[in-house]
């Protein structure tokens, strides 16, 4: 009788994915805690709506400006060190927001938060590209991306409770403290696939055979490091990748409306009572949470059924962006139920389109994954800069209706960029 045992692949990649998920939850709670505290902050410091728009936008200025440097840094030192520095840095800045003394300090601390959060999603992308084969990658991206909606849908009520019981200051102190602790845990636990002692050869081969870059998350060898050339930049701004960047600007524009102005829209534009508005704020985030999970499952199922990577990944993104244009429908009703339905559909679409990182994984030049991810996230950061300011200025003089029209048009243009610019999904540099 053959006594040879069949060694099964380990499942360490799912531990890594759960760690990314927790990090994304913390990351987005630290982005959205300002929206929770904004009314109390405005009252305490006498801050106007226009000034609040600048505070909202301050995060995105440094977040966007540091995308390319963050991607460059990531390519050189790897995910473990990059993420430890990033999480620790943005968490300290978040904690100190609880001690802010007015407009200037809030703007400065939000800018520091954005600076340290800049490498977050390029790092997520690098980790998933290294740990997951192609057929599992969209689901993995969908799962960790859902963390941004989990934090907002399920933890926002907790933040509101903390604020009411303690004060708005403790919203920042507690969320910052949790992040500092998590940065230390992450640094102690995470290792790249080749260096992780809990991964066996069978799991490494499963990842490698499926297109995962098992060596792609280690720090670059000092001898192999070369300066960026004009040819490198040409690859990073290849037509296919430009299409993905434009699509990410569109996805981020819808997201940042909900992260910043949505509660004010409900209470000030539609004159909905605060308690009702609080419930209505939660529903779109839940819709987006289910949208992003469903998107990843649909994309990977299409791959398993023999559809091309391009078709499987692009279809949910295009459909989601088109569905996001439903947000403009709220301009034509004052019925709270219809407003909630339209907003939930729009944000479900935003979640459904949020597996865009899975295409970066498949398109980016292997040697430039961090830099490509940085440029991709820079495009999203531009949405974070423009939406708080555009909505603030338009709402000041014309109400929120033009703002919703703007977001719908941007979403439509994002869908068109995926249709006409991205084309066949094939790694740039291998063409």
Tab-separated table of C-alpha atoms in Angstrom:
chain	number	residue	atom	x	y	z
A	1	UNK	CA	0.000	0.000	0.000
A	2	UNK	CA	1.311	3.445	-0.907
A	3	UNK	CA	1.876	5.344	2.318
A	4	UNK	CA	2.995	8.542	0.615
A	5	UNK	CA	1.037	11.436	2.028
A	6	UNK	CA	-0.324	14.114	-0.238
A	7	UNK	CA	0.806	17.401	1.301
A	8	UNK	CA	-1.943	19.999	1.040
A	9	UNK	CA	-1.191	23.651	0.384
A	10	UNK	CA	-1.356	25.865	3.445
A	11	UNK	CA	-3.815	28.779	3.543
A	12	UNK	CA	-1.582	31.510	4.914
A	13	UNK	CA	-2.608	33.902	2.145
A	14	UNK	CA	-6.018	34.258	3.807
A	15	UNK	CA	-4.385	35.415	7.054
A	16	UNK	CA	-2.554	38.047	5.004
A	17	UNK	CA	-5.832	39.069	3.371
A	18	UNK	CA	-7.520	39.452	6.765
A	19	UNK	CA	-4.630	41.646	7.924
A	20	UNK	CA	-5.093	43.869	4.866
A	21	UNK	CA	-8.838	44.017	5.597
A	22	UNK	CA	-8.274	45.200	9.190
A	23	UNK	CA	-5.794	47.812	7.951
A	24	UNK	CA	-8.308	49.143	5.409
A	25	UNK	CA	-11.002	49.392	8.101
A	26	UNK	CA	-8.643	51.435	10.297
A	27	UNK	CA	-7.522	53.504	7.304
A	28	UNK	CA	-11.060	54.532	6.339
A	29	UNK	CA	-12.268	55.115	9.870
A	30	UNK	CA	-9.376	57.569	10.201
A	31	UNK	CA	-10.492	59.268	6.987
A	32	UNK	CA	-14.164	59.502	7.956
A	33	UNK	CA	-13.923	60.324	11.664
A	34	UNK	CA	-13.729	64.012	10.723
A	35	UNK	CA	-17.163	63.806	9.074
A	36	UNK	CA	-18.565	62.404	12.335
A	37	UNK	CA	-17.048	65.210	14.414
A	38	UNK	CA	-17.412	68.042	11.892
A	39	UNK	CA	-20.594	69.618	13.283
A	40	UNK	CA	-19.156	69.788	16.820
A	41	UNK	CA	-15.843	71.101	15.484
A	42	UNK	CA	-17.589	73.836	13.484
A	43	UNK	CA	-19.578	74.873	16.538
A	44	UNK	CA	-16.605	74.860	18.935
A	45	UNK	CA	-14.200	76.778	16.696
A	46	UNK	CA	-16.682	78.882	14.688
A	47	UNK	CA	-15.618	77.287	11.389
A	48	UNK	CA	-17.701	78.066	8.269
A	49	UNK	CA	-18.809	75.552	5.635
A	50	UNK	CA	-16.261	76.845	3.175
A	51	UNK	CA	-13.486	76.458	5.749
A	52	UNK	CA	-14.763	72.975	6.585
A	53	UNK	CA	-14.433	72.109	2.907
A	54	UNK	CA	-10.759	73.011	3.070
A	55	UNK	CA	-10.287	70.846	6.163
A	56	UNK	CA	-11.985	67.943	4.372
A	57	UNK	CA	-9.767	68.497	1.344
A	58	UNK	CA	-6.475	68.871	3.237
A	59	UNK	CA	-6.092	65.106	3.618
A	60	UNK	CA	-6.342	64.551	-0.129
A	61	UNK	CA	-3.753	67.198	-1.068
A	62	UNK	CA	-0.849	65.429	0.623
A	63	UNK	CA	-2.350	61.988	-0.016
A	64	UNK	CA	-2.323	62.722	-3.736
A	65	UNK	CA	1.046	64.502	-3.836
A	66	UNK	CA	2.762	61.576	-2.093
A	67	UNK	CA	1.364	58.758	-4.243
A	68	UNK	CA	4.317	58.537	-6.617
A	69	UNK	CA	6.971	58.984	-3.898
A	70	UNK	CA	5.073	56.433	-1.802
A	71	UNK	CA	5.038	53.936	-4.658
A	72	UNK	CA	8.746	54.496	-5.256
A	73	UNK	CA	9.470	53.912	-1.556
A	74	UNK	CA	7.314	50.763	-1.551
A	75	UNK	CA	9.174	49.282	-4.525
A	76	UNK	CA	12.455	49.692	-2.647
A	77	UNK	CA	11.707	48.575	0.906
A	78	UNK	CA	8.725	46.225	0.486
A	79	UNK	CA	5.319	46.082	2.153
A	80	UNK	CA	6.270	45.227	5.724
A	81	UNK	CA	8.383	48.311	6.475
A	82	UNK	CA	6.259	50.615	4.308
A	83	UNK	CA	3.048	49.671	6.066
A	84	UNK	CA	4.504	49.871	9.557
A	85	UNK	CA	5.738	53.427	8.929
A	86	UNK	CA	2.469	54.400	7.229
A	87	UNK	CA	0.051	53.010	9.831
A	88	UNK	CA	2.067	54.310	12.768
A	89	UNK	CA	2.445	57.759	11.169
A	90	UNK	CA	-1.178	58.341	10.199
A	91	UNK	CA	-2.391	56.971	13.551
A	92	UNK	CA	-0.215	59.390	15.535
A	93	UNK	CA	-1.517	62.267	13.381
A	94	UNK	CA	-5.089	61.060	13.958
A	95	UNK	CA	-4.593	60.889	17.717
A	96	UNK	CA	-3.258	64.458	17.804
A	97	UNK	CA	-6.356	65.700	15.962
A	98	UNK	CA	-8.129	65.131	19.252
A	99	UNK	CA	-5.991	67.954	20.688
A	100	UNK	CA	-6.373	70.352	17.731
A	101	UNK	CA	-6.883	73.987	18.669
A	102	UNK	CA	-8.568	75.375	15.556
A	103	UNK	CA	-8.623	75.672	11.785
A	104	UNK	CA	-4.868	75.759	11.134
A	105	UNK	CA	-3.988	72.790	13.317
A	106	UNK	CA	-6.831	70.689	11.869
A	107	UNK	CA	-5.718	71.415	8.315
A	108	UNK	CA	-2.101	70.614	9.207
A	109	UNK	CA	-2.902	67.343	10.996
A	110	UNK	CA	-5.259	66.183	8.238
A	111	UNK	CA	-2.474	66.890	5.745
A	112	UNK	CA	-0.047	64.773	7.781
A	113	UNK	CA	-2.641	61.978	7.923
A	114	UNK	CA	-2.913	62.067	4.131
A	115	UNK	CA	0.861	61.989	3.738
A	116	UNK	CA	1.224	58.769	5.724
A	117	UNK	CA	-1.857	57.106	4.196
A	118	UNK	CA	-0.506	57.663	0.677
A	119	UNK	CA	1.224	54.242	0.299
A	120	UNK	CA	-1.688	52.278	1.803
A	121	UNK	CA	-3.521	51.023	-1.264
A	122	UNK	CA	-0.428	50.563	-3.432
A	123	UNK	CA	0.844	48.370	-0.588
A	124	UNK	CA	-2.436	46.441	-0.474
A	125	UNK	CA	-2.174	45.862	-4.209
A	126	UNK	CA	1.426	44.694	-3.969
A	127	UNK	CA	0.592	42.263	-1.172
A	128	UNK	CA	-2.400	40.756	-2.990
A	129	UNK	CA	-0.453	40.489	-6.258
A	130	UNK	CA	2.244	38.579	-4.374
A	131	UNK	CA	-0.018	36.343	-2.325
A	132	UNK	CA	-2.918	35.457	-4.671
A	133	UNK	CA	-3.190	33.738	-8.066
A	134	UNK	CA	-5.158	35.501	-10.796
A	135	UNK	CA	-8.290	33.387	-10.352
A	136	UNK	CA	-8.608	34.411	-6.682
A	137	UNK	CA	-7.383	37.978	-6.953
A	138	UNK	CA	-10.582	39.873	-7.732
A	139	UNK	CA	-12.327	38.271	-4.745
A	140	UNK	CA	-9.326	39.146	-2.582
A	141	UNK	CA	-9.394	42.766	-3.781
A	142	UNK	CA	-13.156	42.867	-3.259
A	143	UNK	CA	-12.795	41.547	0.286
A	144	UNK	CA	-10.150	43.988	1.446
A	145	UNK	CA	-11.849	46.892	-0.356
A	146	UNK	CA	-15.063	46.075	1.499
A	147	UNK	CA	-13.201	47.118	4.640
A	148	UNK	CA	-13.629	50.766	3.698
A	149	UNK	CA	-17.403	50.358	3.753
A	150	UNK	CA	-17.475	48.104	6.827
A	151	UNK	CA	-15.683	50.714	8.851
A	152	UNK	CA	-18.066	53.434	7.739
A	153	UNK	CA	-21.314	51.463	7.920
A	154	UNK	CA	-20.788	49.565	11.149
A	155	UNK	CA	-18.342	51.706	13.127
A	156	UNK	CA	-19.798	55.168	12.458
A	157	UNK	CA	-22.580	54.599	15.055
A	158	UNK	CA	-19.869	53.623	17.564
A	159	UNK	CA	-17.930	56.813	16.822
A	160	UNK	CA	-21.111	58.863	17.261
A	161	UNK	CA	-21.728	57.139	20.615
A	162	UNK	CA	-18.147	57.896	21.736
A	163	UNK	CA	-18.619	61.509	20.720
A	164	UNK	CA	-21.877	61.863	22.616
A	165	UNK	CA	-20.605	60.109	25.746
A	166	UNK	CA	-17.099	61.587	25.918
A	167	UNK	CA	-16.613	64.391	23.327
A	168	UNK	CA	-15.499	64.746	19.723
A	169	UNK	CA	-11.869	64.795	20.911
A	170	UNK	CA	-12.062	61.136	21.952
A	171	UNK	CA	-13.209	60.074	18.469
A	172	UNK	CA	-9.695	60.898	17.240
A	173	UNK	CA	-7.816	59.797	20.362
A	174	UNK	CA	-9.362	56.315	20.367
A	175	UNK	CA	-9.140	55.684	16.615
A	176	UNK	CA	-5.547	56.909	16.568
A	177	UNK	CA	-4.612	54.725	19.530
A	178	UNK	CA	-6.076	51.616	17.897
A	179	UNK	CA	-4.014	52.305	14.769
A	180	UNK	CA	-0.765	52.660	16.717
A	181	UNK	CA	-1.323	49.263	18.351
A	182	UNK	CA	-2.184	47.663	14.997
A	183	UNK	CA	0.984	49.039	13.346
A	184	UNK	CA	3.075	47.140	15.879
A	185	UNK	CA	1.075	43.924	15.426
A	186	UNK	CA	1.387	44.175	11.645
A	187	UNK	CA	5.150	44.648	11.798
A	188	UNK	CA	5.578	41.631	14.078
A	189	UNK	CA	3.300	39.266	12.119
A	190	UNK	CA	3.588	40.074	8.399
A	191	UNK	CA	6.225	38.547	6.111
A	192	UNK	CA	6.444	38.278	2.315
A	193	UNK	CA	5.502	34.861	0.845
A	194	UNK	CA	9.045	33.484	0.534
A	195	UNK	CA	9.992	34.607	4.040
A	196	UNK	CA	6.848	33.456	5.830
A	197	UNK	CA	7.556	30.282	7.812
A	198	UNK	CA	3.870	29.321	7.837
A	199	UNK	CA	3.705	28.902	4.032
A	200	UNK	CA	4.611	25.525	2.561
A	201	UNK	CA	6.019	24.819	-0.904
A	202	UNK	CA	2.619	23.663	-2.162
A	203	UNK	CA	0.930	26.984	-1.380
A	204	UNK	CA	3.812	28.895	-2.960
A	205	UNK	CA	3.500	26.801	-6.101
A	206	UNK	CA	-0.284	27.279	-6.159
A	207	UNK	CA	0.217	31.045	-6.041
A	208	UNK	CA	3.068	31.062	-8.564
A	209	UNK	CA	1.349	28.736	-11.063
A	210	UNK	CA	-1.750	30.935	-10.963
A	211	UNK	CA	0.146	34.101	-11.835
A	212	UNK	CA	0.901	35.350	-8.345
A	213	UNK	CA	4.236	37.130	-8.002
A	214	UNK	CA	5.562	35.248	-4.965
A	215	UNK	CA	8.832	37.173	-5.146
A	216	UNK	CA	7.148	40.498	-5.808
A	217	UNK	CA	6.772	41.668	-2.214
A	218	UNK	CA	10.372	41.499	-1.071
A	219	UNK	CA	12.473	44.672	-0.854
A	220	UNK	CA	14.349	45.333	-4.055
A	221	UNK	CA	17.934	44.069	-4.078
A	222	UNK	CA	20.253	47.054	-3.686
A	223	UNK	CA	22.324	45.910	-6.646
A	224	UNK	CA	19.200	45.573	-8.786
A	225	UNK	CA	17.887	49.041	-8.028
A	226	UNK	CA	18.067	51.253	-11.078
A	227	UNK	CA	17.008	54.879	-11.538
A	228	UNK	CA	13.673	55.498	-13.198
A	229	UNK	CA	14.051	56.193	-16.903
A	230	UNK	CA	11.899	57.929	-19.503
A	231	UNK	CA	10.991	54.466	-20.806
A	232	UNK	CA	9.709	53.498	-17.348
A	233	UNK	CA	7.482	56.563	-17.202
A	234	UNK	CA	6.200	55.810	-20.698
A	235	UNK	CA	5.148	52.358	-19.500
A	236	UNK	CA	3.439	53.764	-16.419
A	237	UNK	CA	1.453	56.174	-18.626
A	238	UNK	CA	0.595	53.612	-21.278
A	239	UNK	CA	-2.876	54.154	-22.825
A	240	UNK	CA	-4.323	51.131	-21.015
A	241	UNK	CA	-3.150	52.397	-17.639
A	242	UNK	CA	-4.336	55.946	-18.368
A	243	UNK	CA	-7.809	54.504	-18.926
A	244	UNK	CA	-7.639	52.813	-15.534
A	245	UNK	CA	-6.421	56.034	-13.889
A	246	UNK	CA	-9.364	58.005	-15.322
A	247	UNK	CA	-11.748	55.321	-14.129
A	248	UNK	CA	-10.275	55.522	-10.628
A	249	UNK	CA	-10.797	59.292	-10.565
A	250	UNK	CA	-14.465	58.626	-11.294
A	251	UNK	CA	-14.808	55.912	-8.625
A	252	UNK	CA	-13.090	58.112	-6.026
A	253	UNK	CA	-15.245	61.134	-6.852
A	254	UNK	CA	-18.438	59.317	-5.885
A	255	UNK	CA	-16.796	57.814	-2.802
A	256	UNK	CA	-15.549	61.175	-1.511
A	257	UNK	CA	-18.991	62.746	-1.781
A	258	UNK	CA	-20.261	60.116	0.636
A	259	UNK	CA	-17.189	60.449	2.861
A	260	UNK	CA	-17.585	64.197	3.257
A	261	UNK	CA	-20.783	66.009	2.253
A	262	UNK	CA	-23.497	63.338	2.269
A	263	UNK	CA	-24.789	63.964	5.827
A	264	UNK	CA	-24.915	67.717	5.197
A	265	UNK	CA	-26.697	67.109	1.898
A	266	UNK	CA	-29.478	65.201	3.661
A	267	UNK	CA	-30.017	67.713	6.449
A	268	UNK	CA	-29.396	71.002	4.637
A	269	UNK	CA	-30.545	70.353	1.067
A	270	UNK	CA	-33.369	67.900	1.699
A	271	UNK	CA	-34.209	69.094	5.229
A	272	UNK	CA	-34.328	65.592	6.642
A	273	UNK	CA	-34.335	65.270	10.433
A	274	UNK	CA	-30.992	64.399	11.998
A	275	UNK	CA	-32.038	60.977	13.334
A	276	UNK	CA	-33.539	59.966	9.993
A	277	UNK	CA	-30.469	61.272	8.188
A	278	UNK	CA	-28.277	59.159	10.467
A	279	UNK	CA	-30.115	56.017	9.415
A	280	UNK	CA	-30.065	57.031	5.755
A	281	UNK	CA	-26.305	57.593	5.940
A	282	UNK	CA	-25.762	53.974	6.958
A	283	UNK	CA	-27.846	52.380	4.178
A	284	UNK	CA	-25.681	53.445	1.177
A	285	UNK	CA	-22.516	52.230	2.934
A	286	UNK	CA	-24.130	48.844	3.519
A	287	UNK	CA	-25.140	48.773	-0.155
A	288	UNK	CA	-21.566	49.564	-1.193
A	289	UNK	CA	-20.245	46.856	1.147
A	290	UNK	CA	-22.380	44.204	-0.543
A	291	UNK	CA	-21.601	45.679	-3.952
A	292	UNK	CA	-17.843	45.282	-3.629
A	293	UNK	CA	-18.112	41.735	-2.247
A	294	UNK	CA	-20.463	40.728	-5.062
A	295	UNK	CA	-18.206	42.354	-7.652
A	296	UNK	CA	-15.173	40.279	-6.679
A	297	UNK	CA	-17.166	37.048	-6.615
A	298	UNK	CA	-18.736	37.761	-10.015
A	299	UNK	CA	-15.363	38.613	-11.589
A	300	UNK	CA	-13.628	35.469	-10.319
A	301	UNK	CA	-16.582	33.276	-11.262
A	302	UNK	CA	-16.422	34.620	-14.825
A	303	UNK	CA	-12.697	33.756	-14.943
A	304	UNK	CA	-13.395	30.213	-13.740
A	305	UNK	CA	-16.041	29.870	-16.455
A	306	UNK	CA	-13.427	30.634	-19.093
A	307	UNK	CA	-14.005	34.349	-19.665
A	308	UNK	CA	-10.935	36.500	-20.179
A	309	UNK	CA	-9.418	38.412	-17.276
A	310	UNK	CA	-10.233	41.652	-19.082
A	311	UNK	CA	-13.922	40.853	-19.578
A	312	UNK	CA	-14.346	39.488	-16.042
A	313	UNK	CA	-12.722	42.498	-14.350
A	314	UNK	CA	-13.964	45.284	-16.624
A	315	UNK	CA	-17.633	44.256	-16.722
A	316	UNK	CA	-18.374	44.912	-13.013
A	317	UNK	CA	-16.382	48.154	-13.082
A	318	UNK	CA	-18.203	49.534	-16.117
A	319	UNK	CA	-21.629	48.433	-14.828
A	320	UNK	CA	-20.870	49.903	-11.406
A	321	UNK	CA	-19.805	53.269	-12.801
A	322	UNK	CA	-22.929	53.457	-14.943
A	323	UNK	CA	-25.072	52.599	-11.926
A	324	UNK	CA	-23.369	55.384	-9.950
A	325	UNK	CA	-24.973	57.928	-12.287
A	326	UNK	CA	-28.240	57.205	-10.424
A	327	UNK	CA	-27.103	59.749	-7.845
A	328	UNK	CA	-28.380	62.535	-10.107
A	329	UNK	CA	-31.922	61.162	-9.769
A	330	UNK	CA	-32.081	62.551	-6.223
A	331	UNK	CA	-32.296	66.018	-7.781
A	332	UNK	CA	-35.860	65.222	-8.859
A	333	UNK	CA	-37.410	64.065	-5.588
A	334	UNK	CA	-37.760	65.162	-1.990
A	335	UNK	CA	-39.189	61.858	-0.802
A	336	UNK	CA	-36.745	60.473	1.805
A	337	UNK	CA	-37.437	56.897	0.722
A	338	UNK	CA	-36.625	57.567	-2.934
A	339	UNK	CA	-33.565	59.609	-1.967
A	340	UNK	CA	-32.304	56.692	0.112
A	341	UNK	CA	-32.992	54.197	-2.693
A	342	UNK	CA	-31.216	56.313	-5.311
A	343	UNK	CA	-28.241	56.983	-3.057
A	344	UNK	CA	-28.014	53.300	-2.136
A	345	UNK	CA	-28.084	52.312	-5.827
A	346	UNK	CA	-25.395	54.867	-6.648
A	347	UNK	CA	-23.144	53.722	-3.821
A	348	UNK	CA	-23.831	50.044	-4.544
A	349	UNK	CA	-22.559	50.837	-8.034
A	350	UNK	CA	-19.512	52.525	-6.532
A	351	UNK	CA	-18.796	49.398	-4.498
A	352	UNK	CA	-19.401	47.174	-7.525
A	353	UNK	CA	-16.830	49.230	-9.453
A	354	UNK	CA	-14.274	49.182	-6.637
A	355	UNK	CA	-12.270	46.142	-7.774
A	356	UNK	CA	-10.242	48.488	-9.962
A	357	UNK	CA	-7.073	47.466	-8.083
A	358	UNK	CA	-7.398	43.976	-9.582
A	359	UNK	CA	-6.751	45.467	-13.026
A	360	UNK	CA	-3.700	47.344	-11.771
A	361	UNK	CA	-2.400	43.948	-10.598
A	362	UNK	CA	-2.878	42.517	-14.089
A	363	UNK	CA	-1.704	45.508	-16.144
A	364	UNK	CA	1.211	47.052	-14.242
A	365	UNK	CA	4.800	46.297	-15.311
A	366	UNK	CA	6.178	43.816	-12.763
A	367	UNK	CA	9.162	45.983	-11.806
A	368	UNK	CA	6.969	49.079	-11.459
A	369	UNK	CA	3.943	47.755	-9.566
A	370	UNK	CA	4.469	50.141	-6.652
A	371	UNK	CA	4.972	53.187	-8.890
A	372	UNK	CA	1.982	52.254	-11.066
A	373	UNK	CA	-0.138	51.810	-7.967
A	374	UNK	CA	1.022	55.212	-6.785
A	375	UNK	CA	-0.037	56.922	-10.027
A	376	UNK	CA	-3.337	55.012	-9.952
A	377	UNK	CA	-4.028	56.142	-6.398
A	378	UNK	CA	-2.919	59.665	-7.315
A	379	UNK	CA	-5.817	59.734	-9.773
A	380	UNK	CA	-8.140	58.667	-6.972
A	381	UNK	CA	-6.632	61.289	-4.698
A	382	UNK	CA	-7.477	63.983	-7.239
A	383	UNK	CA	-11.100	62.958	-6.773
A	384	UNK	CA	-10.608	63.414	-3.035
A	385	UNK	CA	-9.230	66.914	-3.608
A	386	UNK	CA	-11.782	68.144	-6.117
A	387	UNK	CA	-15.071	66.765	-4.778
A	388	UNK	CA	-15.019	68.419	-1.310
A	389	UNK	CA	-14.132	71.758	-2.912
A	390	UNK	CA	-16.433	71.534	-5.968
A	391	UNK	CA	-19.392	70.451	-3.858
A	392	UNK	CA	-18.657	73.093	-1.226
A	393	UNK	CA	-18.486	75.964	-3.698
A	394	UNK	CA	-21.454	74.811	-5.797
A	395	UNK	CA	-23.604	74.150	-2.729
A	396	UNK	CA	-22.770	77.575	-1.306
A	397	UNK	CA	-24.275	79.431	-4.284
A	398	UNK	CA	-26.491	76.964	-6.165
A	399	UNK	CA	-27.420	74.158	-3.777
A	400	UNK	CA	-26.404	70.519	-4.106
A	401	UNK	CA	-28.180	69.682	-7.389
A	402	UNK	CA	-25.291	70.799	-9.676
A	403	UNK	CA	-22.890	68.827	-7.491
A	404	UNK	CA	-24.802	65.577	-8.018
A	405	UNK	CA	-24.883	66.268	-11.751
A	406	UNK	CA	-21.100	66.748	-11.705
A	407	UNK	CA	-20.571	63.411	-9.934
A	408	UNK	CA	-22.863	61.628	-12.423
A	409	UNK	CA	-21.024	63.030	-15.443
A	410	UNK	CA	-17.649	62.043	-13.991
A	411	UNK	CA	-18.936	58.491	-13.367
A	412	UNK	CA	-20.134	58.251	-16.972
A	413	UNK	CA	-16.771	59.438	-18.297
A	414	UNK	CA	-15.052	56.847	-16.103
A	415	UNK	CA	-17.122	54.058	-17.642
A	416	UNK	CA	-16.288	55.309	-21.136
A	417	UNK	CA	-12.569	55.322	-20.328
A	418	UNK	CA	-12.721	51.606	-19.485
A	419	UNK	CA	-14.635	50.890	-22.692
A	420	UNK	CA	-12.457	52.870	-25.102
A	421	UNK	CA	-8.992	53.205	-23.540
A	422	UNK	CA	-8.201	50.092	-21.517
A	423	UNK	CA	-8.870	47.534	-24.255
A	424	UNK	CA	-7.309	44.069	-23.870
A	425	UNK	CA	-6.048	43.364	-20.375
A	426	UNK	CA	-2.416	42.396	-20.819
A	427	UNK	CA	0.555	43.295	-18.631
A	428	UNK	CA	2.171	46.480	-19.928
A	429	UNK	CA	5.748	45.809	-20.931
A	430	UNK	CA	4.910	42.297	-22.115
A	431	UNK	CA	3.082	43.608	-25.179
